[in-house]
Amino acid sequence: MNAYYSTLSGWIIPVTRAMKSLDLDPVKTLEMFDIDPAEVNDPEGRICVESLGNLFTFCNKRVGNRQFNIEVARSFHPSALHALGYAVQSAFSLQEALERVSQYKRVVSNCSNMDTYESGDELIVELVVYRYTDSGRLVLSPDLIESFLATLVQLSRDLVGGDIDPIKIQCTFERSSDDCPVVSEFFNCPIEYGCERNAVVLDLEQAKERA
């Protein structure tokens, strides 16, 4: 029997904002996937990541070009993560902020881990996604992985005043057959598919600067 994988209900906030900006009905769409909009009011509330992944698939089909993944990232604010969000905002540098996210990632979700580490002149922020025990399938869908990596980039830009682009983005899943300029324009850096890790690669010097 598979474990129940979930994430903080605070993610409903950027998801709902993204739906509104793309002319999707938030309440009806959430209820289609058995996600209670009222859960957002509970700091300890959880939502099923399987349902969330299905919702992302549905929304992307409605708006096209994986635009929903990026719109959720653009709509993210650290306050959605409650106490962790405020701890991130009070960090001295971007590196420290991302290390705090890594440290408390399991509080946010039990479907993945996050490692932040230096490699030469780069800062690697790696999302380590767990697998279902019966099928070996990744717990997070490609849409959720892409949206989370985009959220890390959005968070980084917000913390340093917008003036930062990753060196590159790495994804374990294969490149989609659909051309998606929205994704390319948002990341504004090379995107590598079929990699051994899911990661945002940043310039270490930039990440060490005071946020």
CSV table of C-alpha atoms in Angstrom, one decimal:
chain,number,residue,atom,x,y,z
A,1,MET,CA,0.0,0.0,0.0
A,2,ASN,CA,1.4,3.4,-1.0
A,3,ALA,CA,2.0,6.2,1.6
A,4,TYR,CA,-0.2,9.2,1.5
A,5,TYR,CA,1.8,12.0,0.0
A,6,SER,CA,0.7,15.6,0.7
A,7,THR,CA,1.8,19.2,0.8
A,8,LEU,CA,0.8,22.2,2.8
A,9,SER,CA,-2.6,23.7,2.0
A,10,GLY,CA,-0.9,27.1,1.7
A,11,TRP,CA,-0.2,26.1,-2.0
A,12,ILE,CA,-3.9,26.7,-2.6
A,13,ILE,CA,-3.1,30.5,-2.5
A,14,PRO,CA,-0.8,30.7,-5.6
A,15,VAL,CA,-2.9,28.1,-7.3
A,16,THR,CA,-6.0,30.1,-6.9
A,17,ARG,CA,-4.4,33.3,-7.9
A,18,ALA,CA,-3.0,31.6,-11.1
A,19,MET,CA,-6.5,30.3,-11.9
A,20,LYS,CA,-8.0,33.8,-11.6
A,21,SER,CA,-5.4,35.4,-13.8
A,22,LEU,CA,-6.0,32.7,-16.5
A,23,ASP,CA,-9.8,33.0,-16.3
A,24,LEU,CA,-10.4,29.7,-14.6
A,25,ASP,CA,-13.0,29.3,-11.9
A,26,PRO,CA,-11.0,28.5,-8.7
A,27,VAL,CA,-13.8,27.0,-6.6
A,28,LYS,CA,-15.2,24.8,-9.2
A,29,THR,CA,-11.8,23.6,-10.4
A,30,LEU,CA,-10.5,22.8,-6.9
A,31,GLU,CA,-13.7,20.9,-6.1
A,32,MET,CA,-13.4,18.8,-9.2
A,33,PHE,CA,-10.2,17.4,-7.7
A,34,ASP,CA,-11.6,17.0,-4.1
A,35,ILE,CA,-9.5,19.9,-2.9
A,36,ASP,CA,-11.4,22.0,-0.3
A,37,PRO,CA,-10.7,25.8,-0.8
A,38,ALA,CA,-11.3,26.4,2.9
A,39,GLU,CA,-8.2,24.3,3.7
A,40,VAL,CA,-6.2,27.4,3.0
A,41,ASN,CA,-7.3,28.8,6.3
A,42,ASP,CA,-5.7,26.0,8.3
A,43,PRO,CA,-1.9,26.5,8.8
A,44,GLU,CA,-1.6,22.8,9.3
A,45,GLY,CA,-3.9,21.7,6.5
A,46,ARG,CA,-2.7,19.3,3.9
A,47,ILE,CA,-3.7,18.5,0.3
A,48,CYS,CA,-3.1,15.3,-1.7
A,49,VAL,CA,-0.3,15.8,-4.2
A,50,GLU,CA,-1.9,13.2,-6.6
A,51,SER,CA,-5.0,15.5,-6.7
A,52,LEU,CA,-2.8,18.5,-7.1
A,53,GLY,CA,-0.9,17.0,-10.0
A,54,ASN,CA,-4.2,16.1,-11.7
A,55,LEU,CA,-5.4,19.6,-11.2
A,56,PHE,CA,-2.2,21.0,-12.9
A,57,THR,CA,-2.7,18.7,-15.8
A,58,PHE,CA,-6.3,19.8,-16.3
A,59,CYS,CA,-5.4,23.5,-16.0
A,60,ASN,CA,-2.5,23.2,-18.5
A,61,LYS,CA,-4.8,21.6,-21.0
A,62,ARG,CA,-7.3,24.4,-20.6
A,63,VAL,CA,-4.8,27.3,-21.0
A,64,GLY,CA,-2.1,25.5,-23.1
A,65,ASN,CA,1.7,25.4,-23.2
A,66,ARG,CA,2.3,24.6,-19.5
A,67,GLN,CA,1.5,28.2,-18.8
A,68,PHE,CA,-0.3,27.3,-15.6
A,69,ASN,CA,3.0,25.9,-14.1
A,70,ILE,CA,4.6,29.3,-14.5
A,71,GLU,CA,1.6,31.3,-13.4
A,72,VAL,CA,1.5,29.5,-10.1
A,73,ALA,CA,5.2,30.3,-9.6
A,74,ARG,CA,4.6,34.0,-10.5
A,75,SER,CA,1.7,34.0,-8.0
A,76,PHE,CA,3.8,32.6,-5.1
A,77,HIS,CA,4.6,34.6,-2.0
A,78,PRO,CA,6.6,33.1,1.0
A,79,SER,CA,3.7,33.9,3.3
A,80,ALA,CA,1.9,30.9,1.8
A,81,LEU,CA,4.3,28.7,3.7
A,82,HIS,CA,3.4,30.4,7.0
A,83,ALA,CA,6.2,30.4,9.6
A,84,LEU,CA,8.8,29.0,7.1
A,85,GLY,CA,8.0,31.8,4.7
A,86,TYR,CA,8.8,34.5,7.2
A,87,ALA,CA,12.0,32.6,8.1
A,88,VAL,CA,13.0,32.7,4.5
A,89,GLN,CA,12.3,36.4,4.1
A,90,SER,CA,14.5,37.2,7.1
A,91,ALA,CA,17.6,35.4,5.7
A,92,PHE,CA,20.8,37.4,5.2
A,93,SER,CA,21.4,36.1,1.7
A,94,LEU,CA,19.7,34.2,-1.0
A,95,GLN,CA,21.9,31.2,-0.2
A,96,GLU,CA,20.8,31.3,3.4
A,97,ALA,CA,17.2,31.6,2.4
A,98,LEU,CA,17.4,28.5,0.1
A,99,GLU,CA,19.2,26.6,2.8
A,100,ARG,CA,16.4,27.3,5.2
A,101,VAL,CA,13.8,26.0,2.6
A,102,SER,CA,15.9,22.9,2.3
A,103,GLN,CA,16.1,22.4,6.0
A,104,TYR,CA,12.4,22.6,6.5
A,105,LYS,CA,11.2,21.1,3.2
A,106,ARG,CA,9.7,18.0,4.9
A,107,VAL,CA,7.4,20.3,6.8
A,108,VAL,CA,6.0,21.6,3.5
A,109,SER,CA,5.7,18.3,1.8
A,110,ASN,CA,6.5,14.6,2.4
A,111,CYS,CA,6.8,13.8,-1.3
A,112,SER,CA,10.3,15.1,-1.8
A,113,ASN,CA,13.4,16.5,-0.2
A,114,MET,CA,15.6,19.5,-1.2
A,115,ASP,CA,19.3,19.9,-1.0
A,116,THR,CA,21.2,23.2,-1.4
A,117,TYR,CA,24.9,22.8,-1.8
A,118,GLU,CA,27.9,24.5,-3.4
A,119,SER,CA,29.7,23.0,-6.4
A,120,GLY,CA,32.7,25.1,-7.6
A,121,ASP,CA,31.3,28.5,-8.4
A,122,GLU,CA,27.7,27.3,-8.5
A,123,LEU,CA,25.0,26.9,-5.9
A,124,ILE,CA,22.9,23.8,-6.6
A,125,VAL,CA,19.3,23.7,-5.4
A,126,GLU,CA,18.2,20.1,-6.0
A,127,LEU,CA,14.7,18.7,-5.7
A,128,VAL,CA,14.9,15.0,-4.7
A,129,VAL,CA,11.5,13.5,-5.6
A,130,TYR,CA,10.4,10.3,-3.9
A,131,ARG,CA,8.9,7.3,-5.8
A,132,TYR,CA,5.8,5.2,-5.2
A,133,THR,CA,6.9,1.9,-3.7
A,134,ASP,CA,4.6,-0.3,-5.9
A,135,SER,CA,5.3,1.3,-9.4
A,136,GLY,CA,8.5,3.2,-8.9
A,137,ARG,CA,6.7,6.2,-10.5
A,138,LEU,CA,7.8,9.7,-9.2
A,139,VAL,CA,5.4,11.1,-6.6
A,140,LEU,CA,5.4,14.5,-8.3
A,141,SER,CA,4.3,14.9,-11.9
A,142,PRO,CA,6.5,16.8,-14.4
A,143,ASP,CA,4.1,19.7,-14.1
A,144,LEU,CA,4.5,19.9,-10.4
A,145,ILE,CA,8.3,19.6,-10.6
A,146,GLU,CA,8.6,22.3,-13.2
A,147,SER,CA,6.3,24.6,-11.2
A,148,PHE,CA,8.3,24.0,-8.0
A,149,LEU,CA,11.6,24.8,-9.8
A,150,ALA,CA,10.0,27.9,-11.3
A,151,THR,CA,8.8,28.9,-7.8
A,152,LEU,CA,12.3,28.6,-6.5
A,153,VAL,CA,13.4,31.0,-9.3
A,154,GLN,CA,10.6,33.4,-8.5
A,155,LEU,CA,11.4,33.3,-4.8
A,156,SER,CA,15.1,34.0,-5.6
A,157,ARG,CA,14.1,37.0,-7.8
A,158,ASP,CA,11.8,38.4,-5.1
A,159,LEU,CA,14.5,38.1,-2.4
A,160,VAL,CA,17.2,39.9,-4.5
A,161,GLY,CA,14.9,42.5,-6.1
A,162,GLY,CA,14.4,40.7,-9.4
A,163,ASP,CA,17.9,40.9,-10.9
A,164,ILE,CA,18.9,37.3,-11.1
A,165,ASP,CA,18.6,34.5,-13.6
A,166,PRO,CA,19.7,30.9,-13.1
A,167,ILE,CA,22.8,29.5,-14.9
A,168,LYS,CA,20.6,26.6,-16.0
A,169,ILE,CA,17.6,24.5,-15.1
A,170,GLN,CA,17.9,20.7,-15.0
A,171,CYS,CA,14.9,18.3,-15.2
A,172,THR,CA,14.8,14.5,-15.0
A,173,PHE,CA,11.8,14.3,-17.3
A,174,GLU,CA,12.0,14.5,-21.1
A,175,ARG,CA,11.3,17.6,-23.1
A,176,SER,CA,7.6,18.1,-23.9
A,177,SER,CA,6.6,17.8,-27.6
A,178,ASP,CA,4.8,21.1,-27.2
A,179,ASP,CA,6.8,24.3,-27.7
A,180,CYS,CA,6.5,26.4,-24.6
A,181,PRO,CA,7.9,30.0,-25.0
A,182,VAL,CA,6.3,31.0,-21.6
A,183,VAL,CA,8.6,28.5,-19.8
A,184,SER,CA,11.7,29.6,-21.7
A,185,GLU,CA,11.0,33.3,-21.2
A,186,PHE,CA,10.4,32.9,-17.5
A,187,PHE,CA,13.6,30.9,-16.7
A,188,ASN,CA,15.7,33.0,-19.2
A,189,CYS,CA,18.5,30.4,-19.2
A,190,PRO,CA,19.2,27.0,-20.7
A,191,ILE,CA,16.8,24.2,-19.7
A,192,GLU,CA,18.2,20.7,-19.8
A,193,TYR,CA,15.9,17.7,-19.9
A,194,GLY,CA,16.5,14.0,-19.3
A,195,CYS,CA,19.0,14.8,-16.5
A,196,GLU,CA,20.0,12.9,-13.4
A,197,ARG,CA,18.5,15.5,-11.2
A,198,ASN,CA,15.9,18.2,-10.9
A,199,ALA,CA,17.7,21.4,-10.0
A,200,VAL,CA,18.1,25.1,-10.2
A,201,VAL,CA,21.7,26.1,-10.7
A,202,LEU,CA,22.7,29.6,-9.6
A,203,ASP,CA,25.8,31.7,-9.6
A,204,LEU,CA,27.3,31.2,-6.1
A,205,GLU,CA,28.7,34.7,-5.8
A,206,GLN,CA,25.3,36.2,-6.5
A,207,ALA,CA,23.6,33.8,-4.1
A,208,LYS,CA,26.0,34.9,-1.3
A,209,GLU,CA,25.2,38.6,-1.7
A,210,ARG,CA,23.1,40.3,0.9
A,211,ALA,CA,19.4,39.8,0.0
